[in-house]
mmCIF file of C-alpha atoms in Angstrom:
data_model
loop_
_atom_site.group_PDB
_atom_site.id
_atom_site.type_symbol
_atom_site.label_atom_id
_atom_site.label_comp_id
_atom_site.label_asym_id
_atom_site.label_seq_id
_atom_site.Cartn_x
_atom_site.Cartn_y
_atom_site.Cartn_z
ATOM 1 C CA MET O 37 24.338 -5.051 12.744
ATOM 2 C CA MET O 38 20.566 -4.446 13.188
ATOM 3 C CA ALA O 39 20.717 -1.243 11.232
ATOM 4 C CA ARG O 40 22.369 -3.183 8.426
ATOM 5 C CA ALA O 41 19.647 -5.842 8.548
ATOM 6 C CA ILE O 42 16.923 -3.128 8.368
ATOM 7 C CA ALA O 43 18.636 -1.574 5.304
ATOM 8 C CA LEU O 44 18.806 -5.050 3.663
ATOM 9 C CA ALA O 45 15.075 -5.673 4.365
ATOM 10 C CA ARG O 46 14.109 -2.629 2.211
ATOM 11 C CA ARG O 47 15.547 -4.246 -0.827
ATOM 12 C CA GLY O 48 12.648 -6.643 -0.910
ATOM 13 C CA GLU O 49 10.103 -3.855 -1.501
ATOM 14 C CA GLY O 50 7.629 -4.713 -4.159
ATOM 15 C CA ARG O 51 8.923 -8.219 -4.560
ATOM 16 C CA VAL O 52 7.976 -10.119 -1.421
ATOM 17 C CA GLU O 53 4.463 -9.083 -0.716
ATOM 18 C CA PRO O 54 2.217 -10.327 0.885
ATOM 19 C CA ASN O 55 5.133 -11.614 2.910
ATOM 20 C CA PRO O 56 7.084 -9.166 5.057
ATOM 21 C CA MET O 57 10.269 -7.417 4.033
ATOM 22 C CA VAL O 58 12.950 -8.899 6.348
ATOM 23 C CA GLY O 59 16.708 -8.618 6.607
ATOM 24 C CA CYS O 60 19.347 -10.681 8.432
ATOM 25 C CA VAL O 61 22.995 -10.350 9.427
ATOM 26 C CA ILE O 62 25.071 -13.095 11.021
ATOM 27 C CA ALA O 63 28.118 -12.166 12.922
ATOM 28 C CA ARG O 64 30.668 -13.444 15.316
ATOM 29 C CA ASP O 65 33.112 -11.549 17.470
ATOM 30 C CA GLY O 66 32.215 -8.356 15.752
ATOM 31 C CA ARG O 67 32.748 -9.801 12.205
ATOM 32 C CA VAL O 68 30.087 -10.271 9.637
ATOM 33 C CA LEU O 69 29.945 -13.874 8.458
ATOM 34 C CA GLY O 70 26.896 -13.477 6.138
ATOM 35 C CA GLU O 71 23.920 -11.393 5.344
ATOM 36 C CA GLY O 72 20.695 -11.688 3.287
ATOM 37 C CA TYR O 73 17.216 -10.573 2.757
ATOM 38 C CA HIS O 74 13.860 -11.994 1.586
ATOM 39 C CA ARG O 75 14.260 -11.309 -2.118
ATOM 40 C CA ARG O 76 10.915 -12.519 -3.563
ATOM 41 C CA PHE O 77 7.666 -14.110 -2.651
ATOM 42 C CA GLY O 78 8.036 -17.925 -2.449
ATOM 43 C CA GLY O 79 11.723 -17.598 -2.183
ATOM 44 C CA PRO O 80 14.089 -18.346 0.825
ATOM 45 C CA HIS O 81 13.550 -16.171 3.817
ATOM 46 C CA ALA O 82 16.275 -13.718 4.997
ATOM 47 C CA GLU O 83 17.730 -16.056 7.576
ATOM 48 C CA ILE O 84 18.239 -18.849 4.954
ATOM 49 C CA GLU O 85 19.782 -16.356 2.525
ATOM 50 C CA ALA O 86 22.232 -15.105 5.216
ATOM 51 C CA LEU O 87 23.183 -18.698 6.295
ATOM 52 C CA ARG O 88 23.905 -19.626 2.681
ATOM 53 C CA SER O 89 26.073 -16.466 2.242
ATOM 54 C CA CYS O 90 28.241 -17.165 5.388
ATOM 55 C CA THR O 91 31.979 -17.244 4.603
ATOM 56 C CA ALA O 92 32.596 -19.512 7.700
ATOM 57 C CA SER O 93 30.671 -21.739 10.030
ATOM 58 C CA ALA O 94 27.746 -19.897 11.728
ATOM 59 C CA ARG O 95 28.344 -22.026 15.028
ATOM 60 C CA ARG O 96 28.197 -19.787 18.189
ATOM 61 C CA ALA O 97 27.391 -16.829 15.946
ATOM 62 C CA THR O 98 24.765 -14.087 16.621
ATOM 63 C CA VAL O 99 21.863 -13.708 14.181
ATOM 64 C CA TYR O 100 20.509 -10.111 13.824
ATOM 65 C CA VAL O 101 17.070 -10.306 12.148
ATOM 66 C CA THR O 102 14.365 -7.716 11.735
ATOM 67 C CA LEU O 103 11.407 -10.067 12.464
ATOM 68 C CA GLU O 104 10.805 -13.044 14.637
ATOM 69 C CA PRO O 105 11.949 -16.092 12.775
ATOM 70 C CA CYS O 106 9.216 -18.465 11.601
ATOM 71 C CA SER O 107 8.802 -21.987 12.970
ATOM 72 C CA HIS O 108 6.097 -23.366 10.589
ATOM 73 C CA GLN O 109 6.393 -24.975 7.255
ATOM 74 C CA GLY O 110 5.032 -22.592 4.586
ATOM 75 C CA LYS O 111 6.171 -22.171 1.044
ATOM 76 C CA THR O 112 9.803 -22.604 2.462
ATOM 77 C CA PRO O 113 11.133 -24.635 5.502
ATOM 78 C CA PRO O 114 10.986 -23.173 8.897
ATOM 79 C CA CYS O 115 13.830 -20.714 9.662
ATOM 80 C CA CYS O 116 14.129 -21.660 13.355
ATOM 81 C CA ALA O 117 15.095 -25.214 12.441
ATOM 82 C CA ALA O 118 17.749 -24.021 10.122
ATOM 83 C CA LEU O 119 19.238 -21.602 12.714
ATOM 84 C CA ILE O 120 19.301 -24.311 15.399
ATOM 85 C CA ALA O 121 20.915 -26.821 12.935
ATOM 86 C CA ALA O 122 23.617 -24.262 12.063
ATOM 87 C CA GLY O 123 24.468 -24.057 15.740
ATOM 88 C CA VAL O 124 24.025 -20.283 16.265
ATOM 89 C CA SER O 125 24.075 -19.315 19.893
ATOM 90 C CA ARG O 126 21.901 -16.149 19.946
ATOM 91 C CA VAL O 127 19.094 -14.431 17.860
ATOM 92 C CA VAL O 128 18.560 -10.744 18.239
ATOM 93 C CA SER O 129 15.122 -9.855 16.635
ATOM 94 C CA ALA O 130 13.827 -6.344 16.202
ATOM 95 C CA THR O 131 10.259 -7.255 16.671
ATOM 96 C CA GLY O 132 7.845 -10.175 17.057
ATOM 97 C CA ASP O 133 5.684 -11.450 14.290
ATOM 98 C CA PRO O 134 1.958 -10.980 14.987
ATOM 99 C CA ASN O 135 0.944 -13.502 12.310
ATOM 100 C CA PRO O 136 -0.958 -16.283 14.279
ATOM 101 C CA LEU O 137 1.198 -18.850 12.563
ATOM 102 C CA VAL O 138 4.299 -17.494 14.196
ATOM 103 C CA ARG O 139 3.309 -15.095 17.124
ATOM 104 C CA GLY O 140 5.819 -16.155 19.786
ATOM 105 C CA LYS O 141 6.263 -19.626 18.541
ATOM 106 C CA GLY O 142 9.569 -18.796 16.880
ATOM 107 C CA VAL O 143 10.954 -17.617 20.148
ATOM 108 C CA ARG O 144 9.793 -20.625 22.021
ATOM 109 C CA VAL O 145 11.185 -23.091 19.463
ATOM 110 C CA LEU O 146 14.651 -21.340 19.388
ATOM 111 C CA ARG O 147 14.892 -21.142 23.130
ATOM 112 C CA ALA O 148 13.954 -24.956 23.346
ATOM 113 C CA GLY O 149 16.733 -25.594 20.860
ATOM 114 C CA GLY O 150 19.310 -23.965 23.094
ATOM 115 C CA VAL O 151 19.434 -20.660 21.319
ATOM 116 C CA SER O 152 19.191 -17.410 23.452
ATOM 117 C CA VAL O 153 16.716 -14.736 21.974
ATOM 118 C CA ALA O 154 16.901 -11.148 22.592
ATOM 119 C CA PRO O 155 13.952 -9.118 21.125
ATOM 120 C CA GLY O 156 13.322 -5.404 20.704
ATOM 121 C CA LEU O 157 16.453 -4.002 19.197
ATOM 122 C CA LEU O 158 15.595 -0.893 16.935
ATOM 123 C CA GLU O 159 11.988 -2.059 17.109
ATOM 124 C CA ALA O 160 10.509 1.155 15.806
ATOM 125 C CA GLU O 161 12.857 1.431 12.872
ATOM 126 C CA ALA O 162 12.026 -2.120 11.826
ATOM 127 C CA LYS O 163 8.346 -1.701 12.227
ATOM 128 C CA ALA O 164 8.484 1.418 9.926
ATOM 129 C CA VAL O 165 9.783 -1.182 7.182
ATOM 130 C CA LEU O 166 7.340 -3.733 8.199
ATOM 131 C CA ALA O 167 4.313 -1.397 8.395
ATOM 132 C CA PRO O 168 2.510 -2.744 5.230
ATOM 133 C CA TYR O 169 2.786 -6.358 6.420
ATOM 134 C CA LEU O 170 1.782 -5.462 10.047
ATOM 135 C CA THR O 171 -1.137 -3.405 8.873
ATOM 136 C CA ARG O 172 -2.612 -6.249 6.956
ATOM 137 C CA ILE O 173 -2.085 -8.831 9.714
ATOM 138 C CA VAL O 174 -3.039 -6.690 12.704
ATOM 139 C CA LEU O 175 -5.773 -4.436 11.215
ATOM 140 C CA GLY O 176 -7.014 -6.705 8.464
ATOM 141 C CA ARG O 177 -6.611 -4.172 5.729
ATOM 142 C CA PRO O 178 -3.958 -3.089 3.244
ATOM 143 C CA PHE O 179 -1.537 -0.311 3.941
ATOM 144 C CA VAL O 180 -3.000 2.639 2.213
ATOM 145 C CA ILE O 181 -0.788 5.052 0.154
ATOM 146 C CA ALA O 182 -2.549 8.199 -1.011
ATOM 147 C CA LYS O 183 -0.856 9.938 -3.841
ATOM 148 C CA TRP O 184 -1.707 13.230 -5.605
ATOM 149 C CA ALA O 185 -0.172 15.925 -7.671
ATOM 150 C CA GLN O 186 -1.092 19.540 -6.922
ATOM 151 C CA SER O 187 -0.167 23.082 -7.896
ATOM 152 C CA LEU O 188 1.364 25.428 -5.395
ATOM 153 C CA ASP O 189 -2.023 26.825 -4.477
ATOM 154 C CA GLY O 190 -3.386 23.296 -3.719
ATOM 155 C CA LYS O 191 -5.337 22.481 -6.905
ATOM 156 C CA LEU O 192 -5.638 19.148 -8.562
ATOM 157 C CA ALA O 193 -6.925 20.464 -11.800
ATOM 158 C CA THR O 194 -8.214 23.668 -13.375
ATOM 159 C CA GLY O 195 -11.917 24.662 -13.096
ATOM 160 C CA THR O 196 -12.612 22.976 -16.468
ATOM 161 C CA GLY O 197 -11.130 19.655 -15.094
ATOM 162 C CA ASP O 198 -7.812 19.781 -17.053
ATOM 163 C CA SER O 199 -4.979 18.217 -15.074
ATOM 164 C CA GLN O 200 -2.502 16.946 -17.622
ATOM 165 C CA TRP O 201 0.180 17.586 -16.568
ATOM 166 C CA ILE O 202 0.457 19.252 -13.207
ATOM 167 C CA SER O 203 3.517 17.322 -12.198
ATOM 168 C CA CYS O 204 6.790 17.158 -14.197
ATOM 169 C CA GLU O 205 8.085 14.273 -16.142
ATOM 170 C CA THR O 206 10.496 13.121 -13.339
ATOM 171 C CA SER O 207 7.537 12.912 -10.871
ATOM 172 C CA ARG O 208 5.480 10.962 -13.343
ATOM 173 C CA ARG O 209 8.291 8.389 -13.783
ATOM 174 C CA ARG O 210 8.464 8.064 -10.067
ATOM 175 C CA VAL O 211 4.735 7.361 -9.916
ATOM 176 C CA HIS O 212 5.083 4.609 -12.427
ATOM 177 C CA LEU O 213 7.885 3.088 -10.287
ATOM 178 C CA LEU O 214 5.493 3.217 -7.368
ATOM 179 C CA ARG O 215 2.742 1.565 -9.332
ATOM 180 C CA SER O 216 5.198 -1.200 -10.152
ATOM 181 C CA ARG O 217 5.710 -2.242 -6.532
ATOM 182 C CA VAL O 218 2.190 -1.937 -5.063
ATOM 183 C CA ASP O 219 -0.383 -4.708 -5.100
ATOM 184 C CA ALA O 220 -3.350 -2.679 -6.080
ATOM 185 C CA ILE O 221 -4.195 0.880 -7.466
ATOM 186 C CA LEU O 222 -7.650 2.367 -6.639
ATOM 187 C CA VAL O 223 -9.476 5.336 -8.182
ATOM 188 C CA GLY O 224 -13.070 6.560 -8.118
ATOM 189 C CA ALA O 225 -15.445 6.408 -11.071
ATOM 190 C CA GLY O 226 -15.109 10.186 -11.517
ATOM 191 C CA THR O 227 -11.396 9.719 -12.309
ATOM 192 C CA ALA O 228 -12.121 6.640 -14.428
ATOM 193 C CA LEU O 229 -14.522 8.654 -16.427
ATOM 194 C CA SER O 230 -12.637 11.846 -16.792
ATOM 195 C CA ASP O 231 -9.139 10.503 -17.290
ATOM 196 C CA ASP O 232 -9.867 7.035 -18.901
ATOM 197 C CA PRO O 233 -6.611 5.800 -17.145
ATOM 198 C CA LEU O 234 -4.907 2.520 -17.547
ATOM 199 C CA LEU O 235 -3.561 2.355 -14.015
ATOM 200 C CA THR O 236 -0.521 0.423 -15.168
ATOM 201 C CA ALA O 237 3.192 0.858 -14.577
ATOM 202 C CA ARG O 238 4.878 1.973 -17.822
ATOM 203 C CA ASP O 239 8.510 2.511 -18.765
ATOM 204 C CA VAL O 240 9.887 0.690 -15.761
ATOM 205 C CA ALA O 241 11.183 -2.859 -15.077
ATOM 206 C CA ILE O 242 7.712 -4.130 -13.971
ATOM 207 C CA ARG O 243 7.912 -6.285 -10.895
ATOM 208 C CA ARG O 244 4.252 -7.094 -10.635
ATOM 209 C CA ARG O 245 0.985 -6.189 -12.317
ATOM 210 C CA ALA O 246 -1.128 -4.409 -9.748
ATOM 211 C CA LEU O 247 -4.827 -5.169 -9.280
ATOM 212 C CA ARG O 248 -6.900 -2.203 -10.641
ATOM 213 C CA VAL O 249 -9.727 -1.138 -8.310
ATOM 214 C CA VAL O 250 -12.546 1.301 -9.146
ATOM 215 C CA LEU O 251 -15.164 2.637 -6.663
ATOM 216 C CA ASP O 252 -18.224 2.891 -8.811
ATOM 217 C CA GLY O 253 -21.421 3.029 -6.795
ATOM 218 C CA ARG O 254 -23.646 3.739 -9.709
ATOM 219 C CA LEU O 255 -21.811 1.403 -12.101
ATOM 220 C CA ARG O 256 -21.151 4.056 -14.668
ATOM 221 C CA LEU O 257 -17.703 2.608 -16.031
ATOM 222 C CA PRO O 258 -18.373 2.358 -19.730
ATOM 223 C CA GLU O 259 -17.425 -0.817 -21.635
ATOM 224 C CA ARG O 260 -15.412 1.402 -24.062
ATOM 225 C CA SER O 261 -13.111 2.543 -21.368
ATOM 226 C CA ARG O 262 -9.500 1.498 -21.371
ATOM 227 C CA LEU O 263 -9.826 -0.223 -17.933
ATOM 228 C CA VAL O 264 -12.522 -2.528 -19.295
ATOM 229 C CA GLY O 265 -10.855 -2.990 -22.573
ATOM 230 C CA THR O 266 -7.631 -4.278 -20.957
ATOM 231 C CA ALA O 267 -9.366 -6.266 -18.049
ATOM 232 C CA GLY O 268 -8.316 -9.483 -19.956
ATOM 233 C CA GLU O 269 -4.630 -8.561 -19.438
ATOM 234 C CA HIS O 270 -4.711 -6.726 -16.043
ATOM 235 C CA GLN O 271 -7.025 -7.937 -13.263
ATOM 236 C CA THR O 272 -9.713 -5.388 -12.607
ATOM 237 C CA ILE O 273 -12.332 -5.154 -9.916
ATOM 238 C CA VAL O 274 -15.232 -2.633 -9.603
ATOM 239 C CA PHE O 275 -16.842 -2.107 -6.215
ATOM 240 C CA THR O 276 -20.452 -1.015 -6.474
ATOM 241 C CA SER O 277 -23.599 -0.702 -4.483
ATOM 242 C CA ARG O 278 -25.590 -3.725 -3.593
ATOM 243 C CA GLU O 279 -28.542 -2.909 -5.924
ATOM 244 C CA ARG O 280 -26.192 -2.351 -8.872
ATOM 245 C CA GLY O 281 -24.174 -5.494 -8.395
ATOM 246 C CA SER O 282 -26.650 -7.750 -9.990
ATOM 247 C CA SER O 283 -27.718 -5.399 -12.832
ATOM 248 C CA ARG O 284 -27.448 -6.000 -16.562
ATOM 249 C CA GLN O 285 -24.425 -3.495 -16.640
ATOM 250 C CA ALA O 286 -22.645 -5.570 -14.090
ATOM 251 C CA ASP O 287 -23.215 -8.706 -16.224
ATOM 252 C CA ARG O 288 -21.845 -6.815 -19.268
ATOM 253 C CA LEU O 289 -18.702 -5.926 -17.448
ATOM 254 C CA ARG O 290 -18.200 -9.436 -16.164
ATOM 255 C CA ARG O 291 -18.423 -10.687 -19.493
ATOM 256 C CA ARG O 292 -15.624 -8.457 -20.486
ATOM 257 C CA GLY O 293 -13.497 -9.872 -17.657
ATOM 258 C CA VAL O 294 -14.124 -7.239 -15.014
ATOM 259 C CA GLU O 295 -14.945 -8.600 -11.522
ATOM 260 C CA VAL O 296 -17.895 -6.671 -10.114
ATOM 261 C CA ARG O 297 -18.319 -6.737 -6.304
ATOM 262 C CA ALA O 298 -21.120 -5.269 -4.272
ATOM 263 C CA CYS O 299 -20.413 -3.819 -0.905
ATOM 264 C CA ARG O 300 -22.173 -1.861 1.893
ATOM 265 C CA PRO O 301 -23.026 1.741 1.574
ATOM 266 C CA GLY O 302 -20.632 4.209 3.452
ATOM 267 C CA LYS O 303 -21.272 7.386 5.325
ATOM 268 C CA ALA O 304 -20.304 11.066 4.872
ATOM 269 C CA PRO O 305 -17.074 11.982 6.686
ATOM 270 C CA LYS O 306 -17.426 12.202 10.427
ATOM 271 C CA GLY O 307 -17.974 15.645 11.813
ATOM 272 C CA SER O 308 -19.339 17.016 8.429
ATOM 273 C CA SER O 309 -21.622 20.012 8.619
ATOM 274 C CA ALA O 310 -25.288 19.775 7.461
ATOM 275 C CA ARG O 311 -24.269 21.865 4.368
ATOM 276 C CA HIS O 312 -21.416 19.375 3.601
ATOM 277 C CA ARG O 313 -23.610 16.340 3.988
ATOM 278 C CA VAL O 314 -25.610 17.713 0.979
ATOM 279 C CA THR O 315 -22.699 18.961 -1.075
ATOM 280 C CA GLY O 316 -20.733 15.812 -0.063
ATOM 281 C CA ASP O 317 -23.468 13.523 -1.236
ATOM 282 C CA ARG O 318 -23.570 15.358 -4.503
ATOM 283 C CA ALA O 319 -19.773 15.066 -4.833
ATOM 284 C CA TYR O 320 -20.085 11.194 -4.097
ATOM 285 C CA ARG O 321 -22.644 10.888 -6.830
ATOM 286 C CA ARG O 322 -20.648 12.815 -9.327
ATOM 287 C CA ASN O 323 -17.726 10.523 -8.612
ATOM 288 C CA GLY O 324 -19.949 7.280 -8.951
ATOM 289 C CA LEU O 325 -19.934 6.776 -5.209
ATOM 290 C CA SER O 326 -23.680 7.254 -4.741
ATOM 291 C CA VAL O 327 -23.732 8.354 -0.970
ATOM 292 C CA GLY O 328 -20.454 6.467 -0.504
ATOM 293 C CA LEU O 329 -19.338 2.813 -0.422
ATOM 294 C CA SER O 330 -18.022 1.458 2.782
ATOM 295 C CA LEU O 331 -14.276 1.937 2.511
ATOM 296 C CA LYS O 332 -13.703 -0.550 5.382
ATOM 297 C CA ASP O 333 -15.676 -3.117 3.490
ATOM 298 C CA VAL O 334 -13.589 -2.513 0.332
ATOM 299 C CA LEU O 335 -10.306 -2.722 2.316
ATOM 300 C CA ARG O 336 -11.313 -5.929 4.053
ATOM 301 C CA ASN O 337 -12.069 -7.496 0.719
ATOM 302 C CA LEU O 338 -8.665 -6.507 -0.765
ATOM 303 C CA ALA O 339 -6.848 -7.774 2.409
ATOM 304 C CA LYS O 340 -8.411 -11.171 1.918
ATOM 305 C CA ARG O 341 -6.891 -11.202 -1.578
ATOM 306 C CA SER O 342 -3.540 -10.628 0.042
ATOM 307 C CA VAL O 343 -3.331 -6.982 -1.085
ATOM 308 C CA THR O 344 -0.581 -5.526 1.278
ATOM 309 C CA ASN O 345 0.043 -2.090 -0.384
ATOM 310 C CA LEU O 346 -2.875 -0.158 -1.869
ATOM 311 C CA LEU O 347 -2.145 2.996 -3.868
ATOM 312 C CA VAL O 348 -4.976 5.437 -3.882
ATOM 313 C CA GLU O 349 -4.938 7.874 -6.855
ATOM 314 C CA GLY O 350 -8.489 9.064 -6.789
ATOM 315 C CA GLY O 351 -9.749 12.678 -7.077
ATOM 316 C CA GLY O 352 -10.735 15.015 -4.217
ATOM 317 C CA THR O 353 -13.852 12.917 -3.034
ATOM 318 C CA VAL O 354 -11.983 9.565 -2.912
ATOM 319 C CA LEU O 355 -8.889 11.117 -1.125
ATOM 320 C CA SER O 356 -11.105 12.968 1.184
ATOM 321 C CA SER O 357 -13.119 9.850 2.082
ATOM 322 C CA PHE O 358 -9.978 7.952 3.029
ATOM 323 C CA LEU O 359 -8.410 10.721 4.905
ATOM 324 C CA ALA O 360 -11.463 11.638 6.867
ATOM 325 C CA ALA O 361 -12.040 7.912 7.792
ATOM 326 C CA GLY O 362 -8.426 7.717 9.083
ATOM 327 C CA LEU O 363 -7.569 5.006 6.577
ATOM 328 C CA VAL O 364 -4.462 6.636 4.976
ATOM 329 C CA ASP O 365 -1.262 5.370 6.339
ATOM 330 C CA GLU O 366 1.072 7.354 4.087
ATOM 331 C CA ALA O 367 0.719 10.109 1.508
ATOM 332 C CA LEU O 368 2.974 11.214 -1.317
ATOM 333 C CA VAL O 369 2.093 14.767 -2.371
ATOM 334 C CA TYR O 370 3.870 16.164 -5.492
ATOM 335 C CA THR O 371 3.656 20.017 -5.527
ATOM 336 C CA ALA O 372 4.392 21.756 -8.825
ATOM 337 C CA PRO O 373 5.723 25.276 -9.007
ATOM 338 C CA ILE O 374 2.568 26.462 -10.754
ATOM 339 C CA LEU O 375 -0.514 28.495 -9.765
ATOM 340 C CA ILE O 376 -3.888 27.630 -11.109
ATOM 341 C CA GLY O 377 -6.427 29.567 -9.060
ATOM 342 C CA GLY O 378 -10.221 29.663 -9.580
ATOM 343 C CA GLU O 379 -12.762 29.126 -6.950
ATOM 344 C CA GLY O 380 -14.209 26.036 -8.952
ATOM 345 C CA ALA O 381 -10.872 24.394 -9.386
ATOM 346 C CA PRO O 382 -10.798 21.164 -7.266
ATOM 347 C CA GLY O 383 -8.319 20.480 -4.421
ATOM 348 C CA PRO O 384 -7.339 17.140 -2.796
ATOM 349 C CA LEU O 385 -9.645 17.551 0.150
ATOM 350 C CA ASP O 386 -13.370 17.713 -0.428
ATOM 351 C CA PHE O 387 -14.793 17.440 3.033
ATOM 352 C CA ALA O 388 -15.869 20.285 5.224
ATOM 353 C CA GLY O 389 -12.622 20.460 7.227
ATOM 354 C CA VAL O 390 -11.975 20.989 10.871
ATOM 355 C CA ALA O 391 -13.164 23.806 13.029
ATOM 356 C CA ARG O 392 -9.984 24.343 14.953
ATOM 357 C CA ILE O 393 -6.325 23.795 13.978
ATOM 358 C CA GLU O 394 -5.929 21.375 16.870
ATOM 359 C CA GLY O 395 -8.324 18.991 15.137
ATOM 360 C CA ALA O 396 -6.289 18.946 11.834
ATOM 361 C CA ILE O 397 -5.031 15.688 10.514
ATOM 362 C CA SER O 398 -1.281 15.662 11.407
ATOM 363 C CA ALA O 399 1.433 13.369 10.170
ATOM 364 C CA ARG O 400 3.783 11.553 12.481
ATOM 365 C CA THR O 401 6.719 11.724 10.222
ATOM 366 C CA VAL O 402 7.491 14.029 7.286
ATOM 367 C CA SER O 403 10.191 14.054 4.588
ATOM 368 C CA THR O 404 10.588 16.569 1.779
ATOM 369 C CA GLY O 405 12.652 16.345 -1.254
ATOM 370 C CA ARG O 406 12.926 17.369 -4.974
ATOM 371 C CA SER O 407 11.378 15.512 -7.855
ATOM 372 C CA GLY O 408 12.605 17.358 -10.844
ATOM 373 C CA ILE O 409 11.154 20.808 -10.579
ATOM 374 C CA ASP O 410 8.520 19.553 -8.203
ATOM 375 C CA MET O 411 8.643 19.160 -4.452
ATOM 376 C CA VAL O 412 7.459 15.852 -2.964
ATOM 377 C CA HIS O 413 6.264 15.478 0.615
ATOM 378 C CA ARG O 414 6.100 12.117 2.140
ATOM 379 C CA LEU O 415 3.823 11.932 5.135
ATOM 380 C CA ARG O 416 3.378 9.049 7.463
ATOM 381 C CA PHE O 417 0.176 9.020 9.493
ATOM 382 C CA THR O 418 0.709 5.717 11.341
ATOM 383 C CA SER O 419 3.699 4.519 13.150
#
């Protein structure tokens, strides 16, 4: 029953954020009476959907739900009150809700209403689905998904900077589908300048328009770029250094509809060698990051905007900065069956690297599959 609730919860992906993906199954004597999931932000919660779908009275039934039911009035009425009114006898929840508005209150309200509560069933599996929501609530930042396409020898582009297209058409379609379900897409100024991207989801049934984010420490994003030109249609924010945030260029971008936000400077990746601190700073400057913007400051700002899923599509410097700072929760790596070669051809990791294998960044879970002629590796770095 709980495994089914977890499967149902996944159906809300890309539609419910910043709310959590939640599934619910109601059963009595081993027979399912109703089931449901949170379908869209602002819509009924999973418990309400399940109650409405019941083919018989839910009295004395057991409710299997992937997250502690809410007890407060939000955009919808509290689920605890509905479950008590329906006369259910037991609620089995996978995990508690760390949101201060809920955090244990749902359990207390249910028990006070005569409903027994048993938490912790398939908790790890449920938390894997809830990870984006839990990351924002507990850590105060979005769940970060890093995505890149590389050749078999680990190159993002040729030595001349040509990268279109490393991945096959099937992989590119999958990336647009991914873009259609995240809350924000982030690149560095180097990618914005060299590729002039739109950072939109195309040729898919678009569920949402993601916030477009550019890290641009020296504020080099040109007014003629497609990002600026479409800022009136798609919300766009540029994070820059404090000294650039009040410049004439910032004012020009703001007049075009771009939000310009100044944030604190960052640092070179921890453990970098003296040599890397020099070349790394040059790489940061080349990508418009000056000596680096504070990624934690950027992520905190995005979390305050209710950004739950952030897709990072930057080049090697941006990807390396997030990875070295331990801020990547999941990575999607598309590997094409081509060889590029060339010492000057960029790769996805632009920091000095580790001295010993035991210090390497390792994934907790890994899955591998086919994407057209490409291979796609899905790496989860956090539980």
